Every structure is written in C-alpha cells, then in structure tokens.
C-alpha cells in the first residue's frame, strides 16, 4: 500500500530509508523517523483498536506518550508486548504489530454488542448485580467479566530479553529536551556542572520538532539539533534520549528507564532491551512540557477526532496528513495555528470552530465564532460534525484544542500538591520540597521565549547551587504563532452517554454525573467508581476534564474538588527492567562454601539452605538421598565421617571485656571459661525468645572465637554491633566476622581421634590432653589451624578450621588419613539425622517463638547477671504449665513414619483445635534405631514421658500414635562424645 | 533515600538496615521491675514528624547511626554515630 | 433502593435517574451513643454490625478525609484465613465466613472471589512449616491442602519452576480464600450502615478526645465537639496519634507498604500466589491488572509514598518465578501507612481508659479482616467485653507474653 497521506516534502523523516512493517497482518511502508502511529496514518489506517468496555472503534488521538487509544500488541511470540502506544513506537524494518481487544478483527468486532448494552454497563453497574445466586459469582459472572476485561494479551512465555540496572550521579538532572530543557542544560553544562538531560523521545527538541516555531529566523528543530550537538560534545554532559524519567523519589533520587533495544525486532547482541537508571541528582530541573487536553462532546471518540497538537505534529514532524478535510475546534488561539499548519499540509480546513465569544485575530479560514461542536458524526470514523446552531460540516478530521496541562506529575510525586491557576485554567507545580524547579510549559510558561528564559535561569541557579559559576546562555530569538487566550471549556452538553472523557476506559460524562448523584462525590470516589484515569495512560487526557465535569456537577470550583494523587511511574515501565539481572536463577546471589568444589569432586548433591548451596549427601551408585544418608550415618557412628561446616558463622572477639560482653549476650555464664576451652552458649532476644546458639571458645587471655548457626550469622553480627555500639559502648571489645576466612570440617565418629592424630602427628589429642570441649590452635605444616573438640552428632568429634583457601587440601588430607578407617564424607541430611538422634536443637525447633525453658534450657538461664532477654523471659505466659516443652517422640508402631509439621493431640479426642497440645518440629528416620524418630513440643511435655499421644497430620492424611520419650535417643549419658 | 553516615558520607538507604526509635533506653541492668523492660521493648511514641532512629550501615562501615528524620516528609536533618551518642548520654547520666 | 438485576435494567431504561445516594452526608449531631473514629473498612464495618447485630444505631463514623481513603482503598485485596496461631486463626476463620455471604448481607457486590490463595514453599523445612500451619487451619475447621510441585505446576502454569533460584518444594492452598473489590467493601459497609441509621461524617477530623474521671466523654473535631460515652478507634496507620490523645502509648509503629498494579491484560493468573522466598504476593484483578506487593519499605513513615529500592525488590521477586511478566508494564505504585504491631498481629480490645476501645495493629493484613474486625469490635464495644473471636487479640498480651508472632521475628515491626 502506498503512503497516500504522506506529504511530498517536509517532516523530520528520512525518505531515503523505506521501512516495511505489518499491522494486523497487512504490509505497509513508512520512513525512518516515523512513529508507528505516523506510519499508519500515512497509509490511511485510522481505525487501530477497540475500546475497553464497549468495543467502540478507536483511532489515534495524540502524538506522544499520553495516548489513550492507539494501543497495539507489538511483536509476536515471547517478545510480544501488549498495550504499547503506537504513538511512541519508533518504526523499524520488519516491525509487526496488531490491534487488540477485538474478535475476530478490528473492523468487525463481535464484542461491539457491548455498545448496544451500554445503557446497562454504566459506571459501577457490577456493584448492583451478579449477586444472585451467590454460587454463580465465580463460575459464571466473574468468569465472563475476566475474559472480557484486560486489553492486550501477555506473551505467555518467559521474557527472553535482558535488562540492566545502573546508577548515575550528577549535579543537575534536566528532565525533558524541549526548548526549556535545552536552555537549562546548555547553561548548566557550559558552567561545567555535571549535567544529565533525558528525553522520552528519540531526539532532543520537544515542541521544536512538532510545532512551527522559528528560532533566530530558522526552523526551531535546527537550533535544537545544534544545541544537542553542543551538549553531546561537552564532556560533563550526558544526553539520554529514549529515556523516560518516570519517578521522583526522596532526597532527589529519581528513576529513569532507557529504551536501548527497542529499535528493532530484538535488542542488538549483548545489549539489554531496557536499562533502569537510578539517578542521584544534586538539582533537578523539570522541563517536561505540557499535555494538551481535549474538549468532550458527543461521539468525540470516533477515529479522526484528535488533539490539535497531534494534528500539527503529524503534519510538521512526520509530513503526514491526518485527514483530508478538517474541522478545528477549540477554546484558545491554538486553533488558528492548527488551521494554518493543516492548510500548509494540504488538508482542507472546512471550519475553525472557536468557542470563545470573540476571536483575537483575523483568519483566512472559515471561522465559526462562539460556536461549539456538539457532536461528531460517523460510524467507524468521523464523517462530519454538527455545531450548536445546527450547522453540519463534512470532514474526516476534527482537531480539538482544549488548552494545556503542565506536566506536574514528577513534582507532585515528591508529595507536593499541585496548585490550581485560574488564569491558565490548569494545575501548576506546588512549592518544591526538594532541590528542584519546574520550568517552561511544565510550570505554565507556554511561550517558547518564556520556556527558554525560565529554563536558562533554572540551569544557572542549579549550577550555582552546585558551586559553579554560571551565566545565562545566549538564547535564540523565538517567533511562533500566537497562543493563549484561553476561555475554559471542558465539555459540550449533548448525549452525555456518548461523550467520552476517558477514552480507554469508556468513561462518559453521564458516568461522572451518575457517580456524583449516587454520592461518589469525592474526586477519589468518582475515579474509583467510574475507573476514570485508571487506564494505561493514567488519565493524562481525561483527568482534568473529568475533574471539571465533576466540579460542575457538584456546583463547585475545580480547586475545591482537588485532584487525585499523581503516582509513579509517569508512563508505564516494563516490570522486567525493575528487576534487571536479578531474575530467575539470578534472583539472589548464591553463597558457596570453600569446600563446594571439593564436594562436587566427591560426588556431592547440593541443596538450597537460605542463601547457601550446601551438601545434601554424597550418594553413591544408584543410591537415593535417603539411602546415602543412612549409609553416611551408619559409617560415622561405626567408624568415622567428615562433613563441611564452613558455613557456620564465626566471630573473632578480642579485648579485656570480652568475657563481660559474652556474659551479657548469652543467657549462661562466661566469666569462668578458661583459655583452651569451648562452651555452648544460648542467646536470647530481648523479648526472652531464643535467638541463636553455638559454641564460643577462648583462644587466649583476651581472645575468643564465637560460632553461630549458618542462618543467623549475619543477624547475630548485627545484633552484637548494636549491643556494643548502642547499649554498652563502655566495654573494651573489638570483634569482626571471620566466617569467610575459615573453612570448617567436622570429623566425627569413634575413629575421629585416630584420624586427626594422623593429621596432627605432633599434637597430643588424647582424651586427657584434649578432652571434650577443648579448643586449641595448632600448626598444620606451617598452616594455622584451629581444632575444637565439639560435636553435633553426639559422637567423639572435632571441628577443624583452616584458612579458607586451604580447605579443599586439608579436607583431602583428612580423607587420606581416614582411608584406613573407611572415613565417609556426609552431608547436611546425615548431620540432621544424627543431631535429631542425639536430641540437639536447630532452628527447625527454635522457630522464633520458643523460650529457653521451652527448649529444655531453663537451667542455663543465669539468675546472677543481666543479659539480653532476661527480664522479659520472666513474663507470666512463659511459665504456664500448658506451654509446649521440648520432647522426643517415637511411633508406637515402629513401622510408622513421622512428619515435621504434624500436630500432637491426646488420645481419644476429636481433631479439633481445643485439643491441640503441640507439634513435631523435626523428624527423621534413624538408621541407628531402625525406625522414625521425632523432636517436638508438647504441652507440659517434660512431665509426660511414656505417655502415648496422637500425631495428627491432616494435610498429609496421617494419624500415628506416638510415645513421648526423652529427646536423647542415642547415647543419653554422653559417653560417646566424652570418650 | 540517602542516609548520611558520619563515617562514609551520604549513602543510598539500600546499604542500611533499620531498627527504629533511637530514643528508647534499655533499663539499667539491676532493674527488676518488668514494666520498664516492657516499655523499652514494646512501647513507641511513633511520632508523625521528627524522629530519631537507628540505622545500621551493614553494607558499609557497619556503624549504628542515629539519624534525625521526618517521618512524614522523609527529610533528613542530621546524624550521629550511635556509639558517640551513647557515650555522651552515659557521661551526662 | 435495593440493588438487583431487575432494578438495574429498569434504571437502564430510565437513564439511571433514580438511583439514590449510596449514603447520606449528614451534619454531625451533638451527641451519639457511640463514635467510631475512622471511616475506613473497619470503622464502617464496626458501625454496620453495631446497628445490625446489636441494635445500636445512634452511631457516628468520623472520617477526616473521604470514606474508604485509607488502607481499604489501597491494599492488594487478598482475603484469607491461613494462620497458624489459634489466637489469629479463630478470628480470621470467622472473618472468612462473613466474607462468604457479605455481598448478599450488604446487597452490594463486593466481588469476593474464592479463587484460592497458594503459598509456595522453597525448602523441605518450609513445607514442614506450612504443614504445621495447614494442620492448625484444619483443626480450626478451615480448608487447607498441601500441594506438591507437580500439582502447583498444573494449577499455575505461568510459574517458571525450572529456573528458580529458590525451587518450589510444595505449597499450602486455601481454596476458600481469594480476593475482593476493595473499594466496594468500604462503600458496601457505608451504604449498609447508613441504611440502618448510622451517620457517616466525612471531612471531619478528630482533634482531641475528652476524658473525665478516667472515662471518655466525647471528641473535638474540625466540625465541632461531639459527645459520646463510647469511642472506638479504627484508624490504622494513625492509631498511635489518636491513642496519644487519650494518653495511651502503644506497641505500634507506622510503616510504609507499597502496592503495585500492572496494565490490564487478558487472564494470566487465576489464583492469589505468594512466594515465601521474597515475601511476594500476586493476583490478577477482574479488570485485568496484576496486583502485587511484598515487604515494607522498612522505616517508620507516615508518607503514603515509597521509594525505588522496595519497588525493585518486589519486582525482582516477581521475575524470580514469573518471568512471563517481564514485558508487562507497571502502571502505578503507591503506598499506605501500616500499623505495625510488635508481634505482627492486630489488637481489638478495650483500653485502660473506660469507654475507649481500640482496633489497630493490622500490619499489612487488615483488608481480609474487615468484616470480622467490624463484627468483633462491635461486640466488644456493645458488650464491653471481648468475644471469643478476638480473645487472642488483647492489648495486654505484650506485657503478659501471650504473643501472636506468626512470623516469629520478635518485637521488630519491620521484620513482620
């Protein structure tokens, strides 16, 4: 199809570069520099979509990111993106797009039957019906609503493109590259300030690209081009086009999204689709321009009705005739410039309908003074208009100029309410709360010369605020058509049900009036009841007319009604770019032990444990995890096993007051720990609940090493820093996390001493010289090594720490030394089984609601000192007899399986919460005992040993009688660990 | 937000974790009445406006910082090392 | 005028001329039997049940702005009763039962949709924790099912379970849970209360609470003084400020929680799904927008607008398991002020000041509680005693130690 509506000359397009594209399966051609909307209009395509509710035909309304109507699905397959405004899509070779929310086609849409039902489908109708019968809501009514709702379709496949996140710091951020923004950036940039200037469009210039503005006697876009060149040449200035500053957050931090890879079917190789910028700006200059608003009249949604600024933009910027015969309708001087531009573009202007009583200038066009368009005529697109006096004009384009709304969005996002200005009949930015200034049209200065002046002044002030000497840039002399002279007109009474305010959501004048009648009078109620302004354009064309119509219905002024709140983002932003790289597998970093590769080399299977990947087990040929675990446990208990415990937290403490510090941190006492010994410690939170446990060893007079659980390590460190810096700064203690500096290997089992004796042939590891809970520093072939006689399995056992990088080598040394004993590496599962057999707690049991007494540690709680958590642990609820206490459990029928998460109820009761007495916190198959065992909490459990209760696991469909026993299933007297 | 760390300068709030009200004081070690402990752990003025609060520069120097901030506007007025503040208060007490 | 399909069709023919106001806008009287401070979901529900269940109709609801302008109008609309601790579960189970007939009760379609709430578990330990919770729910008579990964894959095909940093080991499903149209809940209760004679007074800010001899006597407002012997506070977000007027200091901090909505698209996800690995929850509204949220911004705040790091953390969680949403676009993100209690659970109780009743501390779970909260609070105000449903939600539990710490994170509000 040829470009019948393309002008022979003009426009900021490259006629040498023909670009082929498809829309709804048909092939078209456009030029480089086109937007998709411009290319469609150039090809005479005016019907581009269907509306949300009534499926009415809809065409292009704007020339920018405020487009409510011309939304398309861009690309196909996994790269398909719904609801993309055709007005912002840069045309590229091979572009494929389709219309949406229609079936079977945009020209013939069966769902336009909704249009006939429109009298029923008014604002909020669904609140009044679909209630009977109640059971029909989900399967019938709502099912239908959900299918009908939504506009485009998601691709249904994972997004194949990449996204990036990056940071920028600058003295001055200029938002918007129109005349005001350029003047600001030039002024601040020449002064040497670090300047970033962003514009959502593909090139700088703003209104200079689409309006007939002359600067220094030449086309405005030429000056914009020169300014852009100069800025690009300044080393302290960064120009970012295709970049939308979408959010203004606290302390002058802003979010911007740069569309990097949207100029082709897929992003260039090694490039992201989009990039998220966190901009930390010293000063912000908002030069975001203004958005034209429509005047609402009957059938104003027909394709061919567009904003006057858009009509001018298509002619001036894209050399496209948006129609052949035009009526221009408005309430300010813009209509005359529009008529001139359209005429220059070869469009016949059949009428300029000026709603004002008196024109401010003469015109060569047929002018209908003090007249209004009361309705548009036509079925699938506009064929004419009717004026208030009954005059009918045939036309295929209606250009509407209702005045301008400054883009107060960003400034309002900082929490500053915009202020109504009755002269401009618009909201202007409120008094800034942050280091920012709005300039140009964004501040209500609509004349280009004013935009240049206010921009330059703000650029100077911003640079000076950042310590630069600045002077106002030489500004060009601007000539432009007259504008202003606005006499507010928001809507023309007519068929209110067909007078559309929010074009995307099909919200009409009658909807707003209905809301007001029903008491949804607050602007927020009206918005929520009618859904006005809640579509993808967030009401950029609809909100102010909607507000004005509500105000009129309430008999009030607009400022009394107020606005809804402006929220980020300014325009919709891909979810993918917020996440950047942090998605799927890369959602959060993986932590690996220094023995990770060593484990891999020895056949380990890994599992996620918080941020860590930890060794689950070392399965051999054909073994599943459980079989491997059983073998590992048996081998360890029979002879010797070894396990990676590098992930434990380690905190090195030094100073004369360490013992006092530990005494206050732990609930048990630390003043008597001798050098060379380790002690188990229990930390509470200040509310008396168990926080963490672990051993701390005294390595020297004033030198201690604390271990924490893997999961709580960062929190314990932060807690200790709080205690030291905030609570007890008088304590002379220094401590640092050394978790990452050491690799840890547990060696456990009856033969562990023999193995370690081979590793440390010089040392005396006899039970007398190095008994249970001994701790010492040894030399391992020149390597500093720390050995602790501690165990989690209940066996004779040791933990050996060596510098992290030597972990794999030392692990292999141990393997080699243990070979004659059949040493068996074991994983987390075996570790867990053995600690359950021994009755040791982990965070599976200490779940953040358990007190020390609940867990059986009541005797550890010192009564002779202050420590974190002491006093609130004395609260009455914590000593109630019914409180669940830590017990062991075994199935009466030894073949039964036990499950963590099951509840414990007395025998002979119903499965009801009033009989609930506790729960199982840990369960495992014990290869040592040959049946399942469990740990759990049972009301007053420590006094119920021998009793049989029911394990009730309703979500797994199980009930098992279990016997309450001591939690120490294996070696309750500790003979093995002390051997 | 940007949090002024007395040691590191203005840093992104993402480097910090937040604890809360910096004006509550842990009762003396020998306080045996439960009430002041309950108040210390649980009760807060929760002001709308000026608030002195503890931030931890966990991804920086690991200092606890007492920051003065407006809870309505999020404006930050200044900060001080919690440790220095605690020592000063101890000396006053 | 009752709402029905017949009336709707009739009005369609008449240009919808005759619909009355959903609620009146009366001038405040000098005295009421009960004043409810806060015209949000809980306050309006309380007034409704005071009138409906207890016959107390001389009630004023005082709202400083427009009704429903607080958290009832800015939440992510999830309704569920999947708590582990009995003090919470018996309350939320009751609330869920009220939800099931709420549209009919109010004659206002609140679009409560029992599409199911699915919590995903990311480790065996989490599956066990969910089992413990699910068993507790079942023991309360609520529905709960433990799903395996294959069942989850079939039920929620848009999850990318094969490339997840934190794999899905299972899930806890409550089928009777779901979501509702949040504004409609406020409007429905307002209309219902108004029809029973309750005065809903908007743009009326309470500036002080009068006390005489240890009991309340009334309030000062921006629209004059109003007397009442009973005053109920239901002003989540600002509970501390109101309680301070009565000399109370509370175990509550105000925090900022953000919520998010995408552009509207055709159905992508049917259930409400939550990821424990990122505190993330998502559902799709009937209009087509994906509605989601995650953790608090993390600092005390009364500003109903948040910052970018929390936005990014939330969406990272979305992209961790649902990369299908990458090309959908964020339409809007906003903030609400949460009453974060020190154990993460709410308070519905009498206070040490006679005649003053407290409803607060909802953290970010207040929406689902709306009918249950109103019902229990009305009972407590009318009878001056707690009902079994709110018997765990006592104010003195922090002092006594009967904590309801579902998250088990201790007295640090921003961790709940």
PDB file of C-alpha atoms in Angstrom, chain A residues 463-551:
ATOM      1  CA  UNK A 463      24.733  25.059  38.534  1.00  0.00           C
ATOM      2  CA  UNK A 464      25.364  27.780  41.102  1.00  0.00           C
ATOM      3  CA  UNK A 465      23.740  25.711  43.820  1.00  0.00           C
ATOM      4  CA  UNK A 466      26.339  23.101  42.984  1.00  0.00           C
ATOM      5  CA  UNK A 467      29.168  25.576  43.339  1.00  0.00           C
ATOM      6  CA  UNK A 468      29.674  26.535  39.689  1.00  0.00           C
ATOM      7  CA  UNK A 469      29.928  29.997  38.259  1.00  0.00           C
ATOM      8  CA  UNK A 470      27.293  30.158  35.600  1.00  0.00           C
ATOM      9  CA  UNK A 471      25.935  32.670  33.198  1.00  0.00           C
ATOM     10  CA  UNK A 472      22.759  32.572  31.165  1.00  0.00           C
ATOM     11  CA  UNK A 473      23.323  31.039  27.749  1.00  0.00           C
ATOM     12  CA  UNK A 474      22.796  33.235  24.699  1.00  0.00           C
ATOM     13  CA  UNK A 475      19.248  32.399  23.798  1.00  0.00           C
ATOM     14  CA  UNK A 476      17.785  32.469  20.321  1.00  0.00           C
ATOM     15  CA  UNK A 477      15.000  34.831  19.355  1.00  0.00           C
ATOM     16  CA  UNK A 478      11.748  32.916  19.063  1.00  0.00           C
ATOM     17  CA  UNK A 479       8.937  33.534  16.646  1.00  0.00           C
ATOM     18  CA  UNK A 480       5.859  31.388  16.860  1.00  0.00           C
ATOM     19  CA  UNK A 481       2.149  31.507  16.214  1.00  0.00           C
ATOM     20  CA  UNK A 482       0.006  33.229  18.783  1.00  0.00           C
ATOM     21  CA  UNK A 483      -1.306  31.126  21.549  1.00  0.00           C
ATOM     22  CA  UNK A 484      -3.117  31.526  24.809  1.00  0.00           C
ATOM     23  CA  UNK A 485      -6.320  33.499  25.086  1.00  0.00           C
ATOM     24  CA  UNK A 486      -7.990  30.523  26.659  1.00  0.00           C
ATOM     25  CA  UNK A 487     -11.566  30.640  27.857  1.00  0.00           C
ATOM     26  CA  UNK A 488     -12.138  27.420  29.725  1.00  0.00           C
ATOM     27  CA  UNK A 489     -14.489  24.955  28.097  1.00  0.00           C
ATOM     28  CA  UNK A 490     -14.439  21.365  29.271  1.00  0.00           C
ATOM     29  CA  UNK A 491     -17.345  19.749  27.581  1.00  0.00           C
ATOM     30  CA  UNK A 492     -20.255  20.456  25.327  1.00  0.00           C
ATOM     31  CA  UNK A 493     -23.553  19.175  26.662  1.00  0.00           C
ATOM     32  CA  UNK A 494     -25.170  16.679  24.354  1.00  0.00           C
ATOM     33  CA  UNK A 495     -25.682  12.960  24.583  1.00  0.00           C
ATOM     34  CA  UNK A 496     -23.717  12.524  27.775  1.00  0.00           C
ATOM     35  CA  UNK A 497     -23.699   8.739  27.396  1.00  0.00           C
ATOM     36  CA  UNK A 498     -21.749   9.102  24.187  1.00  0.00           C
ATOM     37  CA  UNK A 499     -19.479  11.903  25.365  1.00  0.00           C
ATOM     38  CA  UNK A 500     -16.252  10.252  26.348  1.00  0.00           C
ATOM     39  CA  UNK A 501     -13.889  11.617  28.965  1.00  0.00           C
ATOM     40  CA  UNK A 502     -11.637   8.618  29.476  1.00  0.00           C
ATOM     41  CA  UNK A 503     -11.351   7.170  26.011  1.00  0.00           C
ATOM     42  CA  UNK A 504      -9.555   3.991  27.009  1.00  0.00           C
ATOM     43  CA  UNK A 505     -11.930   3.041  29.797  1.00  0.00           C
ATOM     44  CA  UNK A 506     -15.087   4.288  28.093  1.00  0.00           C
ATOM     45  CA  UNK A 507     -15.948   6.670  30.901  1.00  0.00           C
ATOM     46  CA  UNK A 508     -18.560   9.156  29.776  1.00  0.00           C
ATOM     47  CA  UNK A 509     -19.948  12.405  31.072  1.00  0.00           C
ATOM     48  CA  UNK A 510     -23.058  10.549  32.218  1.00  0.00           C
ATOM     49  CA  UNK A 511     -20.892   8.140  34.228  1.00  0.00           C
ATOM     50  CA  UNK A 512     -19.337  11.013  36.131  1.00  0.00           C
ATOM     51  CA  UNK A 513     -22.732  12.578  36.705  1.00  0.00           C
ATOM     52  CA  UNK A 514     -24.155   9.250  37.872  1.00  0.00           C
ATOM     53  CA  UNK A 515     -21.298   8.842  40.320  1.00  0.00           C
ATOM     54  CA  UNK A 516     -21.961  12.309  41.669  1.00  0.00           C
ATOM     55  CA  UNK A 517     -25.694  11.612  42.035  1.00  0.00           C
ATOM     56  CA  UNK A 518     -25.016   8.409  43.908  1.00  0.00           C
ATOM     57  CA  UNK A 519     -22.754  10.179  46.373  1.00  0.00           C
ATOM     58  CA  UNK A 520     -19.380   9.222  44.936  1.00  0.00           C
ATOM     59  CA  UNK A 521     -18.594  12.876  45.131  1.00  0.00           C
ATOM     60  CA  UNK A 522     -15.054  12.957  46.334  1.00  0.00           C
ATOM     61  CA  UNK A 523     -12.721  13.011  43.371  1.00  0.00           C
ATOM     62  CA  UNK A 524     -11.216   9.747  44.594  1.00  0.00           C
ATOM     63  CA  UNK A 525     -14.640   8.136  44.835  1.00  0.00           C
ATOM     64  CA  UNK A 526     -15.554   9.312  41.357  1.00  0.00           C
ATOM     65  CA  UNK A 527     -12.298   7.987  39.965  1.00  0.00           C
ATOM     66  CA  UNK A 528     -12.676   4.606  41.632  1.00  0.00           C
ATOM     67  CA  UNK A 529     -16.390   4.278  40.894  1.00  0.00           C
ATOM     68  CA  UNK A 530     -16.108   5.175  37.224  1.00  0.00           C
ATOM     69  CA  UNK A 531     -12.475   3.970  36.683  1.00  0.00           C
ATOM     70  CA  UNK A 532     -11.731   7.333  35.091  1.00  0.00           C
ATOM     71  CA  UNK A 533      -7.988   7.880  34.835  1.00  0.00           C
ATOM     72  CA  UNK A 534      -7.106   4.312  35.794  1.00  0.00           C
ATOM     73  CA  UNK A 535      -6.192   3.096  32.308  1.00  0.00           C
ATOM     74  CA  UNK A 536      -2.686   2.700  30.887  1.00  0.00           C
ATOM     75  CA  UNK A 537      -2.441   6.441  30.216  1.00  0.00           C
ATOM     76  CA  UNK A 538      -3.434   7.145  33.834  1.00  0.00           C
ATOM     77  CA  UNK A 539      -5.839   9.803  32.636  1.00  0.00           C
ATOM     78  CA  UNK A 540      -3.327  12.132  31.003  1.00  0.00           C
ATOM     79  CA  UNK A 541      -6.031  13.428  28.696  1.00  0.00           C
ATOM     80  CA  UNK A 542      -9.014  12.537  30.889  1.00  0.00           C
ATOM     81  CA  UNK A 543      -8.348  13.620  34.451  1.00  0.00           C
ATOM     82  CA  UNK A 544      -8.724  17.368  34.202  1.00  0.00           C
ATOM     83  CA  UNK A 545     -11.872  17.341  32.046  1.00  0.00           C
ATOM     84  CA  UNK A 546     -13.269  14.674  34.375  1.00  0.00           C
ATOM     85  CA  UNK A 547     -12.490  16.841  37.362  1.00  0.00           C
ATOM     86  CA  UNK A 548     -14.086  19.869  35.732  1.00  0.00           C
ATOM     87  CA  UNK A 549     -17.247  17.945  34.911  1.00  0.00           C
ATOM     88  CA  UNK A 550     -17.426  16.610  38.464  1.00  0.00           C
ATOM     89  CA  UNK A 551     -16.886  20.120  39.822  1.00  0.00           C
TER      90      UNK A 551
END
